[in-house]
Coordinates of C-alpha atoms in Angstrom, one line a residue:
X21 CA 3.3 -34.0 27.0
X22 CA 3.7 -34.7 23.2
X23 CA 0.9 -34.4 20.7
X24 CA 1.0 -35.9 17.4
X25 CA 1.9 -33.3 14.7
X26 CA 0.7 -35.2 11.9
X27 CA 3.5 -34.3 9.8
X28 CA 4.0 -36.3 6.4
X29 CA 7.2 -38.5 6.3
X30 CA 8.4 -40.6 3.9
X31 CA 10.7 -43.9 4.5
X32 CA 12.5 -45.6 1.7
X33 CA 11.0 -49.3 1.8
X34 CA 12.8 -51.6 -0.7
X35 CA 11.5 -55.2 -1.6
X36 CA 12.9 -57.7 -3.5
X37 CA 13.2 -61.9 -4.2
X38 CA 15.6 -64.0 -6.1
X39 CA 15.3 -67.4 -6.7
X40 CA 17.6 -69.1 -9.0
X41 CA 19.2 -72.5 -9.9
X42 CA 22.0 -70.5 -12.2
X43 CA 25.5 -70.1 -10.1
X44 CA 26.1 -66.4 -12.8
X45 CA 23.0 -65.4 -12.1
X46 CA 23.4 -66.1 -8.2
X47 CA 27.0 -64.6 -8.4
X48 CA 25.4 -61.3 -10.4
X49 CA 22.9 -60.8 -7.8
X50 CA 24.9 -61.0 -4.8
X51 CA 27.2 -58.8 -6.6
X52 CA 24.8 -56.3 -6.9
X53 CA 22.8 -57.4 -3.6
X54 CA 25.6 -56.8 -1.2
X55 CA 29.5 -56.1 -2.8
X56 CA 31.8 -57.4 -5.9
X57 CA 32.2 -61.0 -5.0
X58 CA 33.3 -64.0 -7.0
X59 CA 31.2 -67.7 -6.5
X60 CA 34.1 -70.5 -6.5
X61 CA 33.8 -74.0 -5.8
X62 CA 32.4 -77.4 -7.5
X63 CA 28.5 -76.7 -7.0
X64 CA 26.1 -80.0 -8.1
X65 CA 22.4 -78.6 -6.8
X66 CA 22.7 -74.6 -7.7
X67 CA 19.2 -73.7 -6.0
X68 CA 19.3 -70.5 -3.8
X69 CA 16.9 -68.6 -2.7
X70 CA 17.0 -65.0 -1.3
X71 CA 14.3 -62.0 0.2
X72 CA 15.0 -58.9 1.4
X73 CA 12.8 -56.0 3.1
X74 CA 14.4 -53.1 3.8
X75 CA 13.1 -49.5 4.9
X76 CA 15.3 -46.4 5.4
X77 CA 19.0 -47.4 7.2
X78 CA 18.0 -50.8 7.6
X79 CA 18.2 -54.0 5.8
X80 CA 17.0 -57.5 6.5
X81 CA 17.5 -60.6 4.0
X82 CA 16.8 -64.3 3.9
X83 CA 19.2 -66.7 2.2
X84 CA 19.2 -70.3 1.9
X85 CA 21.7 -72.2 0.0
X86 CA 21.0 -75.8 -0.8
X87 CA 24.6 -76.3 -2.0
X88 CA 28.3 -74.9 -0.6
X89 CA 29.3 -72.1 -1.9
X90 CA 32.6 -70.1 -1.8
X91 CA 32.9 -66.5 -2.0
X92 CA 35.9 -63.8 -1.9
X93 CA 34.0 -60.5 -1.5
X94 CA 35.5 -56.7 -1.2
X95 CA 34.1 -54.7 1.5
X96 CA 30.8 -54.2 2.4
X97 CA 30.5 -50.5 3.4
X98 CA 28.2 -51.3 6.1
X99 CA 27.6 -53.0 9.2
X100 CA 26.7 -57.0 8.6
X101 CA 25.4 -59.3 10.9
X102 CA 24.9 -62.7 10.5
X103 CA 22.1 -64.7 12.3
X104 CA 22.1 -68.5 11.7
X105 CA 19.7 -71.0 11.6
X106 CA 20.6 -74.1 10.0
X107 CA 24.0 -75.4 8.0
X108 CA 27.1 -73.2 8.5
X109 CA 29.2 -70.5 7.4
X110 CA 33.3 -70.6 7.3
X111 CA 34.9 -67.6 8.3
X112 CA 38.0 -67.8 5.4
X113 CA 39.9 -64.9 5.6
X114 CA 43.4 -64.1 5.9
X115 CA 43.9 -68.0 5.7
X116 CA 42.0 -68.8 8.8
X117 CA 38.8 -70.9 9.4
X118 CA 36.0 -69.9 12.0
X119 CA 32.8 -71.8 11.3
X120 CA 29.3 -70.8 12.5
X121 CA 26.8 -72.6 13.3
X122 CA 22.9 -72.7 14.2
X123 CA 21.5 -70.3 16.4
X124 CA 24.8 -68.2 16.1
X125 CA 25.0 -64.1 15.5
X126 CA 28.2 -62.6 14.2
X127 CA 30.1 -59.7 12.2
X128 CA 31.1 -61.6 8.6
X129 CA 33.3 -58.7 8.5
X130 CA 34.6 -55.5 9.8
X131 CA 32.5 -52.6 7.1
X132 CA 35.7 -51.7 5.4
X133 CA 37.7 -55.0 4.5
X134 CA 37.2 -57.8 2.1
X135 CA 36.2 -61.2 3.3
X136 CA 35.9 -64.9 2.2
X137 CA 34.0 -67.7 3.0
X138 CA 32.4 -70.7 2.7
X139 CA 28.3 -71.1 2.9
X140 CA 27.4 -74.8 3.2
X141 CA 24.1 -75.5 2.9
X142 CA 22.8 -73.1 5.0
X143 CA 20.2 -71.0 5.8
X144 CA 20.6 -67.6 7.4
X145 CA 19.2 -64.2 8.3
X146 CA 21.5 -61.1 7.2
X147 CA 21.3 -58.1 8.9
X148 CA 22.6 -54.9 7.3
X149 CA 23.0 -51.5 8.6
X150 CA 25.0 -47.8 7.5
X151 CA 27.8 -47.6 10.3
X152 CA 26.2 -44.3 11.6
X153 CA 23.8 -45.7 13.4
X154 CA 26.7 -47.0 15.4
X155 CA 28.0 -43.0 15.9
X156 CA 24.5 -42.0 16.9
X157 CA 23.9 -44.7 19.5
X158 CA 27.6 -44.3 20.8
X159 CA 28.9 -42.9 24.2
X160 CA 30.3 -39.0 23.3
X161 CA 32.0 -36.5 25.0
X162 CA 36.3 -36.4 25.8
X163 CA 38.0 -39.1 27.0
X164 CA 35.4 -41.6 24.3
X165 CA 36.6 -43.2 20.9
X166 CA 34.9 -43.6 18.0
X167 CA 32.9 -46.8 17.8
X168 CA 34.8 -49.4 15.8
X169 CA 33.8 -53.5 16.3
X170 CA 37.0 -54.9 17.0
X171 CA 35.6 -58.7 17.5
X172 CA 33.3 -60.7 15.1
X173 CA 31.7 -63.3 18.0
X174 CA 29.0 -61.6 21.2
X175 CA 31.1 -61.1 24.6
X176 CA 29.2 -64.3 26.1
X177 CA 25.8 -66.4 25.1
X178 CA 23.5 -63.9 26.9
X179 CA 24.9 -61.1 24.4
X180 CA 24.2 -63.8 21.5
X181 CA 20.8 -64.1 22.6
X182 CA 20.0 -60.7 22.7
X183 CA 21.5 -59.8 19.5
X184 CA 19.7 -62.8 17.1
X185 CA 16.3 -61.6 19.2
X186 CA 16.7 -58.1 18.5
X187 CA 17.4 -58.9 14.8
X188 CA 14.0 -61.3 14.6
X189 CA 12.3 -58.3 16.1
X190 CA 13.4 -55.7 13.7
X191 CA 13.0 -58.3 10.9
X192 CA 9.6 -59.4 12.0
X193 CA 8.0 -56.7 13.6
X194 CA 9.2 -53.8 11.8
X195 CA 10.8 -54.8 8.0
X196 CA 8.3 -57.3 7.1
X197 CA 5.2 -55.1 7.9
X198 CA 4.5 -52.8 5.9
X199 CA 2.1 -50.3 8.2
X200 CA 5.0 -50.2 10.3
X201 CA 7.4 -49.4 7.8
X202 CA 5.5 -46.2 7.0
X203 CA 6.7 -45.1 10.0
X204 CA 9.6 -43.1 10.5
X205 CA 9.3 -43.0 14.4
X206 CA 8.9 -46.5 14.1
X207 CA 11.9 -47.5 11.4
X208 CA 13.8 -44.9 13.0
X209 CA 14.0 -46.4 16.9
X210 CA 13.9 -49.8 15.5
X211 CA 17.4 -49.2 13.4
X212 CA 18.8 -47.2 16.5
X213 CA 17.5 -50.3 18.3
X214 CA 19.7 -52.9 16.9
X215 CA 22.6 -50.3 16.2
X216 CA 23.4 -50.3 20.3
X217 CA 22.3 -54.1 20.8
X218 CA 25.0 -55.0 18.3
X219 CA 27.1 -52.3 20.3
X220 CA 26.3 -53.9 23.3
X221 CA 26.8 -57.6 22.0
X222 CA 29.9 -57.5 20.5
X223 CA 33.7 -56.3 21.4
X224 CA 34.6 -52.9 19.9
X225 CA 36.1 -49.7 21.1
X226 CA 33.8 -48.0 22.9
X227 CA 32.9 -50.9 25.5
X228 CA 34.0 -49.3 29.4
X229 CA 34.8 -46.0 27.9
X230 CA 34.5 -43.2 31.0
X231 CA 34.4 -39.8 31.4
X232 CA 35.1 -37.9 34.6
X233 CA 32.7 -35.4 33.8
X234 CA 29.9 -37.5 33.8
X235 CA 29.1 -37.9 36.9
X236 CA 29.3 -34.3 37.8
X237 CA 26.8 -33.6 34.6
X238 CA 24.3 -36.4 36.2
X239 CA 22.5 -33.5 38.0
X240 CA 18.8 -32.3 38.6
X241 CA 19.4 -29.5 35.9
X242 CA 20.3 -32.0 33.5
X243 CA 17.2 -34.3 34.2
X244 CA 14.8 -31.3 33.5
X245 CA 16.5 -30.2 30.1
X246 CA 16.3 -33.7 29.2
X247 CA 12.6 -34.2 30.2
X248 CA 11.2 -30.8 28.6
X249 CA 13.0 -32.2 25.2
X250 CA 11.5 -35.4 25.4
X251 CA 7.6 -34.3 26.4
X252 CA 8.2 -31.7 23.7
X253 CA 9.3 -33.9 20.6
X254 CA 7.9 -37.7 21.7
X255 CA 6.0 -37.8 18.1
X256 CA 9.5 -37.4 16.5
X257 CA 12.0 -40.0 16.0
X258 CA 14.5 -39.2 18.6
X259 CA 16.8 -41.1 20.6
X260 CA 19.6 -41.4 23.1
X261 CA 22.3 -39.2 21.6
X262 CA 19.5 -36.7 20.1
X263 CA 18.2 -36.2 23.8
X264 CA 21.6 -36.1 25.5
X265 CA 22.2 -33.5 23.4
X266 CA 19.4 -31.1 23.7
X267 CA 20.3 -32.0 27.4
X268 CA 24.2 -30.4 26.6
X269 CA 25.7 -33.7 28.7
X270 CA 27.2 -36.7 27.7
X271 CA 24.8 -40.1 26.9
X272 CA 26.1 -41.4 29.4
X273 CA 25.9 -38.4 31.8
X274 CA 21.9 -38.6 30.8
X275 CA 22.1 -42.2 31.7
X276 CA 23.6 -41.5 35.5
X277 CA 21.4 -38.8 35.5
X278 CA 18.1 -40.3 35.5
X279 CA 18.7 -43.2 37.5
X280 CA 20.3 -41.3 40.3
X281 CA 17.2 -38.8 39.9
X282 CA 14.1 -40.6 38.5
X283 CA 15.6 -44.4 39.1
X284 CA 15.2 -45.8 35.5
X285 CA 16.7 -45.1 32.2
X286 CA 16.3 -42.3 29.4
X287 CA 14.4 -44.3 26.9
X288 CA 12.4 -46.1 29.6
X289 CA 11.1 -42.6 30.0
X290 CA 10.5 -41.9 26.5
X291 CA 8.7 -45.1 26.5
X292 CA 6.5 -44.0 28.9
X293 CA 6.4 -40.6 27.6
X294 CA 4.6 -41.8 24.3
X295 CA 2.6 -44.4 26.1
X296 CA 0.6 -41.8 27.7
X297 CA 0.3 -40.4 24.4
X298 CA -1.6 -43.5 23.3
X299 CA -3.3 -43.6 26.0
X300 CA -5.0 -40.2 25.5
X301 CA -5.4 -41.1 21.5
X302 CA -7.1 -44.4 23.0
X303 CA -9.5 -42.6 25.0
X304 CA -10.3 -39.2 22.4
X305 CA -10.6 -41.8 19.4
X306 CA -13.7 -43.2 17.6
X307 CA -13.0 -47.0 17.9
X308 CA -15.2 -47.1 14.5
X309 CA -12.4 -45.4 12.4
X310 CA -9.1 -46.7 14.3
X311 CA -7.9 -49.3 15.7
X312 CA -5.5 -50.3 19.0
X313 CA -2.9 -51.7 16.6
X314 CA -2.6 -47.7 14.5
X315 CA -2.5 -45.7 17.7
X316 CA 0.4 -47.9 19.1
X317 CA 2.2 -47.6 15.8
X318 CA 1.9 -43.3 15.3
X319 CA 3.7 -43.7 19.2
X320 CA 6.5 -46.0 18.2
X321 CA 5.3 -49.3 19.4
X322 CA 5.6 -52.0 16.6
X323 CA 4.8 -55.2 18.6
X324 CA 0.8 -55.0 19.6
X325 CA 1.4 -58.0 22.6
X326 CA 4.0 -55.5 23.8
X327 CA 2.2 -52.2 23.9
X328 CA -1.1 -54.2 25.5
X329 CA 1.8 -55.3 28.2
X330 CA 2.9 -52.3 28.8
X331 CA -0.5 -50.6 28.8
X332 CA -1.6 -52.9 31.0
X333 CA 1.0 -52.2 33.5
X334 CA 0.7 -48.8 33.4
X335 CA -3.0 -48.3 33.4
X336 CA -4.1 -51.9 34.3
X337 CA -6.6 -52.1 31.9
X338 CA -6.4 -53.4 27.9
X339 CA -5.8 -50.9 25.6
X340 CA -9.2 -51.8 23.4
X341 CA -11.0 -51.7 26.7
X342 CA -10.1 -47.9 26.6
X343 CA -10.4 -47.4 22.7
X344 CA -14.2 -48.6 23.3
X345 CA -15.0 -46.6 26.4
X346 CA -15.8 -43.7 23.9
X347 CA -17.8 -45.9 21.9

């Protein structure tokens, strides 16, 4: 199993706040915020308000528009997601109009084309990620495409669910706490994290994509290359694609392969990989100089009601009933 190597890392964490009653000001900032845009449109109350945490590939802001504001707006360069939660949003471009509403996820746009819209008086979490997360989270191999979203709306209401919860998550676990943010592991799995749900929620290339091969590669051999590279580099911020590659297969391939061998999933095993990690920092550890909430973090686990479920499964005991058994 992994020990923690204790190497440095640094994550780019970004902060910032606007508030403003000034529509140039507010059309200057989202300019420089997010991509060239023009603010059209008779505005009366010009109040707006807008956060944003951000560390490494990963962006989350908080926007709330007391008025209605138009925009036209050249292309984004990344991945944007849209999670609503009160007002809507009008979908304007190319002459059509697809309004959003509360508790509604969406792509405002494909990463390279220009969009315009309509806020009205809404409030609204924006998610924002570089496209290569999509490439690292993405099936590989012949006979797969590159990942392109080719639909703005979920597949169904389950897929919308998912999607606005694993964007809270990241925002509110991850972005907007700052020992967490330290963390690369952490950061790192979280943007990976929302990269496949949005893969998973919405229409785009990739969706059904199969390869022969892959079943042939879902063998024994390919179970043990993937385990020894997982129990080797657990402390390192690794995913799906990283481990199906050490493993010389397919993600998917890795995918067959340990549920028709070890009947559950790759990252499941990671998971449990690094909770036994904990779990020996838990027992070794002076419960004078850390705390339950640090250990789960070095191992990748941002949400402490979480880890204690998951510990608790696994070991059916608390996690600070172990930290304090050294005491």
């Amino acid at each position: 199993m992994a020990e923690s190597t204790g190497r440095p890392v640094v994550v780019r964490v970004e902060s910032l706040s606007f508030e403003s009653a000034n529509v140039g000001e507010t059309e200057e900032f989202l300019s420089s915020a997010y991509t060239p845009m023009r603010i059209g449109g008779p505005v009366e109350d010009a109040r707006v308000r807008i956060s944003r945490r951000a560390a490494g590939p990963v962006a989350m802001d908080r926007l709330d528009f007391g008025y209605t504001m138009a925009y036209d707006a050249g292309d984004l360069g990344r991945v944007c997601l849209i999670s609503m939660h009160g007002g809507t949003l009008a979908d304007l471009t190319g002459g059509r109009e697809e309004v959003f509403g509360p508790d509604e996820t969406f792509l405002v746009a494909p990463p390279d084309r220009p969009y315009r819209g309509e806020v009205r008086a809404a409030s609204y979490t924006i998610a924002l990620f570089d496209t290569a997360l999509l490439d690292a989270v993405a099936p590989t191999g012949p006979g797969t495409r590159p990942p392109r979203l080719t639909g703005n709306r979920p597949v169904d209401s389950a897929a919308n669910r998912r999607l606005a919860a694993t964007i809270a998550y990241v925002r509110d676990h991850v972005l907007d706490d700052p020992a967490a943010c330290e963390s690369e592991l952490l950061v790192g799995t979280a943007a990976r994290h929302l990269a496949a749900a949005t893969l998973a929620a919405l229409p785009n290339s990739t969706r059904d994509t199969v390869r022969p091969a892959d079943s042939t590669d879902a063998n024994p051999g390919t179970v043990h290359r993937a385990v020894a590279f997982i129990e080797a580099n657990a402390d390192r911020d690794i995913g799906l694609v990283q481990i199906a590659a050490a493993a010389y297969v397919t993600p998917r391939a890795l995918q067959y392969a340990f549920r028709r061998h070890l009947d559950t999933t790759p990252l499941a095993f990671l998971r449990r990989v690094r909770l036994d990690a904990a779990h020996r920092e838990l027992l070794a550890a002076d419960p004078r100089a850390t705390t339950v909430t640090e250990i789960a973090m070095r191992w990748g686990f941002a949400h402490p009601g979480r880890f204690a479920a998951h510990y608790r499964d696994a070991y059916r005991t608390a996690p600070g009933t172990t930290l304090h058994l050294s005491a």
